[in-house]
Coordinates of N, CA and C in Angstrom, one line a residue:
D1224 N 100.1 93.0 116.3 CA 100.2 91.5 116.3 C 101.4 91.0 117.2
V1225 N 102.5 91.7 117.0 CA 103.7 91.3 117.8 C 103.4 91.4 119.3
L1226 N 102.8 92.5 119.7 CA 102.5 92.8 121.1 C 101.5 91.7 121.6
D1227 N 100.5 91.5 120.9 CA 99.4 90.6 121.3 C 100.0 89.2 121.4
Y1228 N 100.8 88.8 120.4 CA 101.4 87.5 120.4 C 102.3 87.3 121.6
A1229 N 103.1 88.3 121.9 CA 104.0 88.3 123.1 C 103.2 88.1 124.4
K1230 N 102.1 88.8 124.5 CA 101.2 88.8 125.7 C 100.7 87.4 125.9
I1231 N 100.2 86.7 124.8 CA 99.7 85.4 124.9 C 100.8 84.4 125.4
E1232 N 102.0 84.5 124.7 CA 103.1 83.7 125.1 C 103.5 83.8 126.6
A1233 N 103.3 85.1 127.1 CA 103.7 85.3 128.5 C 102.5 85.0 129.5
G1234 N 101.4 84.6 128.9 CA 100.2 84.3 129.7 C 99.6 85.5 130.3
K1235 N 99.7 86.7 129.6 CA 99.2 87.9 130.2 C 97.8 88.4 129.5
V1236 N 97.3 87.5 128.7 CA 96.0 87.9 128.0 C 94.8 87.5 128.9
V1237 N 93.9 88.5 129.1 CA 92.7 88.2 129.9 C 91.5 88.0 128.9
V1238 N 90.8 86.9 129.1 CA 89.7 86.6 128.2 C 88.4 87.1 128.8
N1239 N 87.7 88.0 128.2 CA 86.4 88.5 128.7 C 85.3 87.9 127.8
K1240 N 84.9 86.7 128.2 CA 83.9 86.0 127.4 C 82.5 86.7 127.5
I1241 N 81.8 86.9 126.4 CA 80.5 87.4 126.4 C 79.7 86.6 125.3
E1242 N 78.4 86.8 125.3 CA 77.6 86.2 124.2 C 77.6 87.1 123.0
I1243 N 78.0 86.5 121.9 CA 78.1 87.3 120.6 C 77.2 86.8 119.6
P1244 N 76.2 87.6 119.1 CA 75.5 87.1 117.9 C 76.4 87.1 116.7
V1245 N 76.5 85.9 116.1 CA 77.4 85.7 115.0 C 77.1 86.5 113.8
Y1246 N 75.9 86.6 113.4 CA 75.5 87.3 112.2 C 75.9 88.8 112.3
E1247 N 75.6 89.4 113.5 CA 75.9 90.8 113.7 C 77.4 91.0 113.6
L1248 N 78.2 90.1 114.2 CA 79.7 90.2 114.1 C 80.2 90.1 112.7
L1249 N 79.8 89.1 111.9 CA 80.3 88.9 110.6 C 79.8 89.9 109.6
D1250 N 78.5 90.3 109.7 CA 78.0 91.3 108.8 C 78.7 92.7 108.9
D1251 N 79.1 93.0 110.2 CA 79.8 94.3 110.4 C 81.2 94.2 109.8
L1252 N 81.9 93.0 110.0 CA 83.3 92.9 109.5 C 83.3 92.8 107.9
V1253 N 82.4 92.0 107.3 CA 82.4 91.9 105.9 C 82.1 93.2 105.2
T1254 N 81.2 94.0 105.8 CA 80.9 95.3 105.3 C 82.1 96.3 105.4
T1255 N 82.8 96.2 106.5 CA 84.0 97.0 106.7 C 85.1 96.7 105.8
L1256 N 85.3 95.4 105.5 CA 86.4 94.9 104.7 C 86.1 94.8 103.2
R1257 N 84.9 94.9 102.8 CA 84.5 94.7 101.4 C 85.2 95.7 100.5
P1258 N 85.4 97.0 100.9 CA 86.1 97.9 100.0 C 87.5 97.5 99.7
Q1259 N 88.2 96.8 100.7 CA 89.5 96.2 100.4 C 89.5 95.2 99.3
A1260 N 88.4 94.4 99.3 CA 88.3 93.3 98.3 C 87.9 94.0 96.9
Q1261 N 87.1 95.0 97.0 CA 86.7 95.7 95.8 C 87.8 96.4 95.1
N1262 N 88.8 96.8 95.9 CA 90.0 97.4 95.3 C 90.8 96.4 94.4
K1263 N 90.5 95.1 94.6 CA 91.1 94.1 93.8 C 90.1 93.4 92.9
E1264 N 89.0 94.1 92.7 CA 87.8 93.6 91.9 C 87.4 92.2 92.3
Q1265 N 87.5 92.0 93.6 CA 87.0 90.7 94.2 C 85.6 90.8 94.7
T1266 N 84.9 89.7 94.8 CA 83.6 89.7 95.5 C 83.8 89.0 96.9
L1267 N 83.3 89.7 97.9 CA 83.4 89.2 99.3 C 81.9 89.2 99.8
E1268 N 81.4 88.0 100.0 CA 80.0 87.8 100.4 C 79.9 87.0 101.7
L1269 N 78.9 87.4 102.4 CA 78.4 86.7 103.6 C 77.2 85.9 103.3
I1270 N 77.3 84.6 103.3 CA 76.2 83.7 102.9 C 75.2 83.7 104.1
D1271 N 73.9 84.0 103.8 CA 72.9 84.1 104.8 C 72.8 82.9 105.7
F1272 N 72.5 83.1 107.0 CA 72.3 81.9 107.9 C 71.5 82.4 109.1
D1273 N 71.1 81.5 110.0 CA 70.3 81.7 111.1 C 70.8 82.8 112.0
K1274 N 70.1 83.9 112.1 CA 70.6 85.1 112.9 C 70.5 84.9 114.4
N1275 N 70.0 83.8 114.8 CA 69.9 83.5 116.3 C 71.1 82.7 116.8
I1276 N 72.0 82.4 115.9 CA 73.2 81.7 116.3 C 74.2 82.6 117.1
A1277 N 74.7 82.1 118.2 CA 75.6 83.0 119.0 C 76.8 82.1 119.5
V1278 N 77.9 82.8 119.8 CA 79.0 82.1 120.4 C 79.4 82.8 121.7
S1279 N 80.2 82.0 122.5 CA 80.8 82.5 123.7 C 82.2 82.8 123.5
C1280 N 82.6 84.1 123.5 CA 84.0 84.5 123.1 C 84.3 85.9 123.6
D1281 N 85.5 86.2 123.7 CA 85.9 87.6 123.9 C 85.7 88.3 122.6
R1282 N 84.9 89.4 122.6 CA 84.5 90.1 121.4 C 85.8 90.6 120.6
R1283 N 86.7 91.2 121.3 CA 87.9 91.8 120.7 C 88.7 90.6 120.0
H1284 N 88.8 89.5 120.6 CA 89.5 88.4 120.1 C 88.8 87.8 118.8
A1285 N 87.4 87.7 118.9 CA 86.7 87.2 117.8 C 86.9 88.1 116.6
R1286 N 86.8 89.4 116.8 CA 87.0 90.4 115.7 C 88.4 90.3 115.1
Q1287 N 89.4 90.2 116.0 CA 90.8 90.1 115.6 C 91.0 88.9 114.7
I1288 N 90.5 87.7 115.2 CA 90.7 86.5 114.4 C 90.0 86.6 113.0
M1289 N 88.8 87.1 113.0 CA 88.1 87.2 111.7 C 88.7 88.2 110.8
I1290 N 89.2 89.3 111.3 CA 89.8 90.3 110.4 C 91.1 89.7 109.8
N1291 N 91.9 88.9 110.6 CA 93.0 88.3 110.1 C 92.7 87.3 109.0
L1292 N 91.6 86.5 109.2 CA 91.2 85.5 108.2 C 90.7 86.1 106.9
I1293 N 89.9 87.1 107.1 CA 89.3 87.7 105.8 C 90.3 88.5 105.1
T1294 N 91.1 89.3 105.8 CA 92.2 90.1 105.1 C 93.2 89.2 104.4
N1295 N 93.5 88.0 105.0 CA 94.4 87.1 104.4 C 93.8 86.5 103.1
A1296 N 92.5 86.2 103.2 CA 91.9 85.6 102.0 C 91.9 86.7 100.9
I1297 N 91.7 87.9 101.2 CA 91.8 89.0 100.2 C 93.2 89.1 99.7
K1298 N 94.1 89.1 100.6 CA 95.5 89.3 100.2 C 96.1 88.2 99.3
Y1299 N 95.7 87.0 99.6 CA 96.3 85.9 98.8 C 95.3 85.3 97.7
T1300 N 94.3 86.1 97.4 CA 93.5 85.8 96.3 C 93.7 86.8 95.2
P1301 N 94.1 86.4 94.0 CA 94.4 87.4 92.9 C 93.2 88.2 92.6
D1302 N 93.4 89.3 91.8 CA 92.3 90.2 91.3 C 91.2 89.4 90.7
K1303 N 90.0 89.9 90.9 CA 88.7 89.3 90.4 C 88.4 88.0 91.0
G1304 N 89.0 87.6 92.1 CA 88.7 86.4 92.8 C 87.4 86.5 93.6
K1305 N 87.1 85.4 94.3 CA 85.9 85.3 95.1 C 86.1 84.8 96.5
I1306 N 85.5 85.4 97.5 CA 85.7 85.0 98.9 C 84.3 84.9 99.5
N1307 N 84.0 83.8 100.1 CA 82.7 83.6 100.8 C 82.9 83.3 102.3
V1308 N 82.0 83.9 103.1 CA 82.0 83.6 104.5 C 80.7 83.0 104.9
F1309 N 80.7 81.8 105.5 CA 79.5 81.2 105.9 C 79.7 80.4 107.2
V1310 N 78.5 80.0 107.8 CA 78.5 79.4 109.1 C 77.8 78.1 109.1
Q1311 N 78.3 77.1 109.9 CA 77.7 75.8 110.1 C 77.7 75.5 111.6
E1312 N 76.7 74.8 112.0 CA 76.5 74.3 113.4 C 77.0 72.9 113.5
E1313 N 77.9 72.6 114.5 CA 78.4 71.3 114.8 C 78.3 71.0 116.3
E1314 N 77.3 70.3 116.7 CA 77.1 69.9 118.1 C 77.2 71.1 119.0
N1315 N 78.2 71.2 119.8 CA 78.3 72.4 120.8 C 79.2 73.5 120.2
L1316 N 79.5 73.4 118.9 CA 80.4 74.4 118.4 C 79.8 75.1 117.2
I1317 N 80.2 76.3 116.9 CA 79.9 77.0 115.7 C 81.1 77.1 114.8
K1318 N 80.9 76.7 113.6 CA 82.0 76.7 112.6 C 81.9 77.9 111.6
I1319 N 82.8 78.8 111.7 CA 82.8 80.0 110.8 C 83.8 79.7 109.7
V1320 N 83.4 79.7 108.4 CA 84.3 79.3 107.3 C 84.5 80.5 106.4
I1321 N 85.8 80.7 106.0 CA 86.2 81.6 105.0 C 86.8 80.9 103.8
E1322 N 86.1 80.9 102.7 CA 86.5 80.1 101.5 C 86.9 81.0 100.4
D1323 N 88.1 80.8 99.8 CA 88.5 81.6 98.6 C 89.0 80.8 97.5
N1324 N 89.1 81.4 96.3 CA 89.7 80.7 95.2 C 91.0 81.3 94.8
G1325 N 91.8 81.5 95.9 CA 93.2 82.1 95.7 C 94.2 81.1 95.3
I1326 N 95.5 81.5 95.6 CA 96.7 80.7 95.1 C 96.8 79.4 95.8
G1327 N 96.2 79.2 97.0 CA 96.4 77.9 97.7 C 97.7 77.7 98.4
I1328 N 97.8 76.7 99.2 CA 99.0 76.5 100.0 C 99.5 75.0 99.8
P1329 N 100.7 74.9 99.4 CA 101.3 73.5 99.1 C 101.2 72.7 100.4
E1330 N 100.9 71.4 100.4 CA 100.8 70.6 101.5 C 102.1 70.5 102.3
E1331 N 103.3 70.6 101.6 CA 104.6 70.5 102.3 C 104.9 71.8 103.1
Q1332 N 104.1 72.8 102.8 CA 104.3 74.1 103.6 C 103.2 74.4 104.6
R1333 N 102.4 73.4 104.8 CA 101.2 73.5 105.7 C 101.7 74.0 107.1
D1334 N 102.7 73.4 107.6 CA 103.2 73.8 109.0 C 103.6 75.2 109.2
K1335 N 103.9 75.9 108.1 CA 104.4 77.3 108.2 C 103.2 78.2 108.5
V1336 N 102.0 77.8 108.1 CA 100.9 78.7 108.3 C 100.7 79.2 109.7
F1337 N 100.8 78.3 110.7 CA 100.6 78.6 112.1 C 101.9 78.8 112.9
S1338 N 103.0 78.9 112.2 CA 104.3 79.1 112.8 C 104.7 80.5 112.8
A1339 N 105.1 81.1 113.9 CA 105.4 82.5 114.0 C 106.5 82.9 113.1
F1340 N 106.3 84.0 112.4 CA 107.3 84.7 111.5 C 107.6 83.8 110.3
E1341 N 106.9 82.8 110.0 CA 107.1 82.0 108.8 C 106.1 82.5 107.7
R1342 N 106.5 82.4 106.5 CA 105.6 82.7 105.4 C 105.7 81.6 104.3
V1343 N 104.6 81.4 103.6 CA 104.6 80.4 102.5 C 105.5 80.9 101.4
E1344 N 106.4 79.9 100.9 CA 107.3 80.3 99.8 C 106.6 80.2 98.5
D1345 N 106.1 81.3 98.1 CA 105.4 81.4 96.8 C 105.7 82.8 96.3
Q1346 N 105.9 83.0 95.0 CA 106.2 84.3 94.4 C 105.1 85.3 94.7
Y1347 N 103.9 84.9 94.5 CA 102.7 85.8 94.8 C 102.6 86.1 96.3
A1348 N 102.7 85.1 97.1 CA 102.6 85.3 98.6 C 103.7 86.2 99.1
Q1349 N 105.0 86.0 98.6 CA 106.1 86.8 99.1 C 106.0 88.3 98.7
S1350 N 105.2 88.5 97.6 CA 105.0 89.9 97.2 C 104.0 90.7 98.0
Q1351 N 103.3 90.0 98.9 CA 102.3 90.6 99.8 C 103.0 91.1 101.1
N1352 N 102.5 92.2 101.7 CA 103.0 92.7 102.9 C 102.5 91.8 104.1
G1353 N 103.4 91.6 105.1 CA 102.9 90.8 106.2 C 104.1 90.5 107.2
T1354 N 103.8 90.2 108.4 CA 104.8 89.8 109.4 C 105.0 88.3 109.6
G1355 N 104.0 87.6 109.1 CA 104.0 86.1 109.4 C 103.5 85.8 110.8
L1356 N 102.7 86.8 111.4 CA 102.2 86.6 112.7 C 100.7 86.5 112.8
G1357 N 100.0 86.9 111.7 CA 98.5 86.9 111.7 C 97.9 85.6 112.0
M1358 N 98.3 84.6 111.3 CA 97.7 83.2 111.5 C 98.1 82.6 112.8
P1359 N 99.4 82.6 113.2 CA 99.7 82.1 114.6 C 99.0 82.8 115.7
L1360 N 98.8 84.1 115.6 CA 98.1 84.9 116.6 C 96.6 84.4 116.6
A1361 N 96.0 84.3 115.4 CA 94.6 83.9 115.3 C 94.4 82.5 116.0
K1362 N 95.3 81.6 115.7 CA 95.2 80.3 116.3 C 95.3 80.3 117.8
K1363 N 96.2 81.1 118.3 CA 96.3 81.2 119.8 C 95.1 81.8 120.4
L1364 N 94.6 82.9 119.8 CA 93.4 83.5 120.3 C 92.2 82.6 120.3
A1365 N 92.1 81.7 119.2 CA 91.0 80.7 119.2 C 91.1 79.8 120.3
K1366 N 92.4 79.3 120.6 CA 92.6 78.3 121.6 C 92.3 78.8 123.0
I1367 N 92.7 80.1 123.3 CA 92.4 80.6 124.7 C 90.9 80.9 124.9
N1368 N 90.1 80.9 123.8 CA 88.7 81.1 123.9 C 88.0 79.7 123.8
L1369 N 88.7 78.6 124.0 CA 88.2 77.2 123.9 C 87.7 76.9 122.6
G1370 N 88.3 77.4 121.5 CA 88.0 77.1 120.2 C 89.2 76.6 119.4
D1371 N 89.1 76.6 118.1 CA 90.3 76.1 117.3 C 90.2 76.7 115.9
L1372 N 91.3 76.6 115.2 CA 91.4 77.2 113.9 C 92.2 76.2 113.0
D1373 N 91.7 75.9 111.8 CA 92.4 75.0 110.9 C 92.0 75.4 109.5
F1374 N 92.5 74.6 108.5 CA 92.3 74.9 107.1 C 92.5 73.7 106.2
S1375 N 92.0 73.8 105.0 CA 92.4 72.9 103.9 C 92.7 73.7 102.7
S1376 N 93.5 73.3 101.8 CA 93.9 74.1 100.7 C 94.5 73.2 99.6
E1377 N 94.3 73.8 98.4 CA 94.8 73.1 97.2 C 95.4 74.2 96.3
V1378 N 96.7 74.0 95.9 CA 97.4 74.9 95.1 C 96.7 75.2 93.8
G1379 N 96.5 76.5 93.5 CA 95.8 76.9 92.2 C 94.3 76.8 92.3
V1380 N 93.7 76.3 93.4 CA 92.3 76.1 93.5 C 91.7 77.1 94.6
G1381 N 92.4 77.1 95.7 CA 92.0 78.0 96.8 C 92.2 77.4 98.2
S1382 N 91.7 78.1 99.2 CA 91.8 77.7 100.6 C 90.5 77.9 101.3
K1383 N 90.4 77.0 102.3 CA 89.2 77.1 103.2 C 89.7 77.1 104.6
F1384 N 89.5 78.2 105.3 CA 89.9 78.3 106.8 C 88.6 78.3 107.6
W1385 N 88.7 77.6 108.7 CA 87.5 77.6 109.6 C 87.9 77.8 111.0
L1386 N 87.0 78.5 111.7 CA 87.2 78.9 113.1 C 86.0 78.2 113.9
F1387 N 86.4 77.4 114.9 CA 85.4 76.8 115.8 C 85.4 77.6 117.1
L1388 N 84.2 78.0 117.5 CA 84.0 78.6 118.8 C 82.8 78.0 119.6
P1389 N 82.8 78.0 120.9 CA 81.7 77.4 121.7 C 80.4 78.0 121.4
K1390 N 79.4 77.2 121.1 CA 78.0 77.7 120.8 C 77.3 78.0 122.1
T1391 N 76.5 79.1 122.1 CA 75.7 79.4 123.3 C 74.3 79.9 122.8
N1392 N 73.4 79.9 123.7 CA 72.0 80.4 123.4 C 72.0 81.9 123.3
L1393 N 71.3 82.4 122.2 CA 71.2 83.8 122.1 C 70.0 84.3 123.0
T1394 N 70.4 85.2 123.9 CA 69.4 85.7 124.9 C 68.9 87.0 124.4
K1395 N 67.8 87.5 125.1 CA 67.2 88.8 124.8 C 68.3 89.9 125.1
T1396 N 69.1 89.6 126.1 CA 70.1 90.6 126.6 C 71.1 90.9 125.4
A1397 N 71.5 89.8 124.8 CA 72.5 90.0 123.7 C 71.8 90.6 122.5
L1398 N 70.6 90.3 122.2 CA 69.9 90.9 121.1 C 69.7 92.4 121.3
S1399 N 69.5 92.8 122.5 CA 69.3 94.2 122.8 C 70.6 95.0 122.8
S1400 N 71.7 94.3 122.6 CA 73.0 94.9 122.6 C 73.3 95.8 123.8
P1401 N 73.5 95.2 125.0 CA 73.8 96.0 126.2 C 75.1 96.8 126.0
E1402 N 75.3 97.8 126.8 CA 76.3 98.7 126.7 C 77.7 98.1 126.6
E1403 N 77.9 97.0 127.4 CA 79.3 96.4 127.4 C 79.5 95.6 126.2
N1404 N 78.5 95.3 125.4 CA 78.7 94.5 124.2 C 78.7 95.3 122.9
K1405 N 78.5 96.6 123.0 CA 78.4 97.5 121.9 C 79.8 97.8 121.3
V1406 N 79.8 97.9 120.0 CA 81.0 98.4 119.3 C 80.7 99.9 119.0
V1407 N 81.5 100.7 119.7 CA 81.2 102.2 119.6 C 81.7 102.7 118.2
V1408 N 80.8 103.4 117.5 CA 81.2 104.0 116.2 C 81.1 105.5 116.4
I1409 N 82.2 106.1 116.1 CA 82.2 107.6 116.3 C 81.9 108.2 114.9
Q1410 N 80.9 109.1 114.8 CA 80.6 109.8 113.6 C 81.4 111.1 113.5
G1411 N 82.0 111.3 112.3 CA 82.8 112.5 112.1 C 81.9 113.6 111.6
N1412 N 82.5 114.8 111.7 CA 81.9 116.0 111.1 C 82.9 116.8 110.4
G1413 N 83.6 116.1 109.4 CA 84.6 116.8 108.6 C 86.0 117.0 109.2
E1414 N 86.2 116.4 110.4 CA 87.5 116.4 111.0 C 88.5 115.7 110.1
R1415 N 89.8 116.2 110.1 CA 90.8 115.6 109.3 C 91.6 114.6 110.1
I1416 N 91.8 113.4 109.5 CA 92.6 112.4 110.1 C 93.8 112.0 109.2
L1417 N 95.0 112.0 109.8 CA 96.2 111.6 109.0 C 96.5 110.1 109.2
I1418 N 96.7 109.4 108.2 CA 97.0 108.0 108.2 C 98.5 107.8 107.7
I1419 N 99.3 107.2 108.5 CA 100.7 106.9 108.1 C 100.8 105.4 108.1
D1420 N 101.0 104.8 106.9 CA 101.1 103.3 106.8 C 101.8 103.0 105.5
H1421 N 102.8 102.1 105.5 CA 103.4 101.7 104.3 C 102.6 100.7 103.4
D1422 N 101.6 100.2 104.0 CA 100.7 99.2 103.3 C 99.6 99.9 102.6
R1423 N 99.6 100.0 101.3 CA 98.7 100.7 100.5 C 97.2 100.2 100.7
D1424 N 97.1 98.8 100.8 CA 95.8 98.3 101.0 C 95.2 98.7 102.4
S1425 N 96.0 98.8 103.4 CA 95.5 99.3 104.7 C 95.0 100.7 104.6
I1426 N 95.8 101.5 103.9 CA 95.4 102.9 103.7 C 94.1 103.0 103.0
K1427 N 93.9 102.2 102.0 CA 92.6 102.3 101.2 C 91.5 101.9 102.1
M1428 N 91.6 100.8 102.8 CA 90.6 100.3 103.7 C 90.2 101.3 104.7
L1429 N 91.2 101.9 105.4 CA 90.9 102.8 106.5 C 90.3 104.1 105.9
S1430 N 90.8 104.5 104.8 CA 90.3 105.8 104.2 C 88.9 105.6 103.8
T1431 N 88.5 104.5 103.2 CA 87.1 104.2 102.8 C 86.2 104.2 104.0
Y1432 N 86.6 103.5 105.1 CA 85.8 103.4 106.3 C 85.6 104.7 106.9
L1433 N 86.8 105.4 107.2 CA 86.7 106.7 107.9 C 85.9 107.8 107.1
G1434 N 86.1 107.7 105.7 CA 85.3 108.6 104.9 C 83.9 108.4 105.0
S1435 N 83.5 107.1 105.1 CA 82.0 106.8 105.2 C 81.5 107.2 106.6
Q1436 N 82.3 107.5 107.6 CA 81.9 107.9 108.9 C 81.9 109.4 109.0
G1437 N 82.3 110.1 107.9 CA 82.2 111.6 108.0 C 83.5 112.3 108.2
F1438 N 84.6 111.6 108.1 CA 85.9 112.2 108.3 C 86.6 112.5 107.0
K1439 N 87.5 113.5 107.0 CA 88.4 113.8 105.9 C 89.7 113.1 106.1
V1440 N 90.2 112.3 105.1 CA 91.4 111.5 105.3 C 92.6 112.0 104.5
V1441 N 93.7 112.2 105.1 CA 95.0 112.4 104.4 C 95.9 111.3 104.7
S1442 N 96.6 110.8 103.7 CA 97.5 109.6 103.9 C 98.9 109.8 103.4
T1443 N 99.8 109.1 103.9 CA 101.2 109.1 103.5 C 101.8 107.8 103.9
K1444 N 102.9 107.4 103.2 CA 103.5 106.1 103.5 C 104.5 106.2 104.6
N1445 N 105.1 107.4 104.9 CA 106.0 107.5 106.0 C 106.0 109.0 106.5
K1446 N 106.5 109.2 107.7 CA 106.4 110.5 108.3 C 107.3 111.6 107.6
T1447 N 108.2 111.1 106.8 CA 109.1 112.1 106.1 C 108.3 112.8 105.0
E1448 N 107.2 112.3 104.6 CA 106.4 112.9 103.5 C 105.4 113.9 104.0
I1449 N 105.3 114.0 105.3 CA 104.2 114.9 105.9 C 104.5 116.3 105.6

């Protein structure tokens, strides 16, 4: 996040816009991140919508924005909470919404959400790991792809974040997933992977995903424990 944020600030980020089927993108991410929600006994659901909807965006940027939004919803929603992801069409834009019933954000702290290295002053929020760069980075990535990112929130009720991206027509080329649009998934055959990360939730998510792909995972919080 720090490196990507610095690149954007320096004007060094190249936007490679392609046509992205929205359902394909969201279904993949929700499936990948659901184990992280399940670790907190949360439900993470993708509400069904028109599978022909597509956006024009850099694929890596779209994934990075959505991962930040969904993992934040999981992080700031207490155990047994609920997170829904759904899509709406608005003129020439597609609106992707992530709605949770988490702790919420006080109105007087609203400006901190998209400010670099700032964090909401709340006991639960401060107990969560984070750099304070996820949301500012997501906002900048949305902007350089001619979209936008915003939210509404109520303390004790939850938050609703939404991403606007330019709408485009879904062509047969995008549906057939050409080589340049594919997300390559490597299947393992029992190879062992070591994960070093101080964030327990990140370790659980990566271990679950890599295990499902056929890898054996060993994890530790720091290199001194290896």
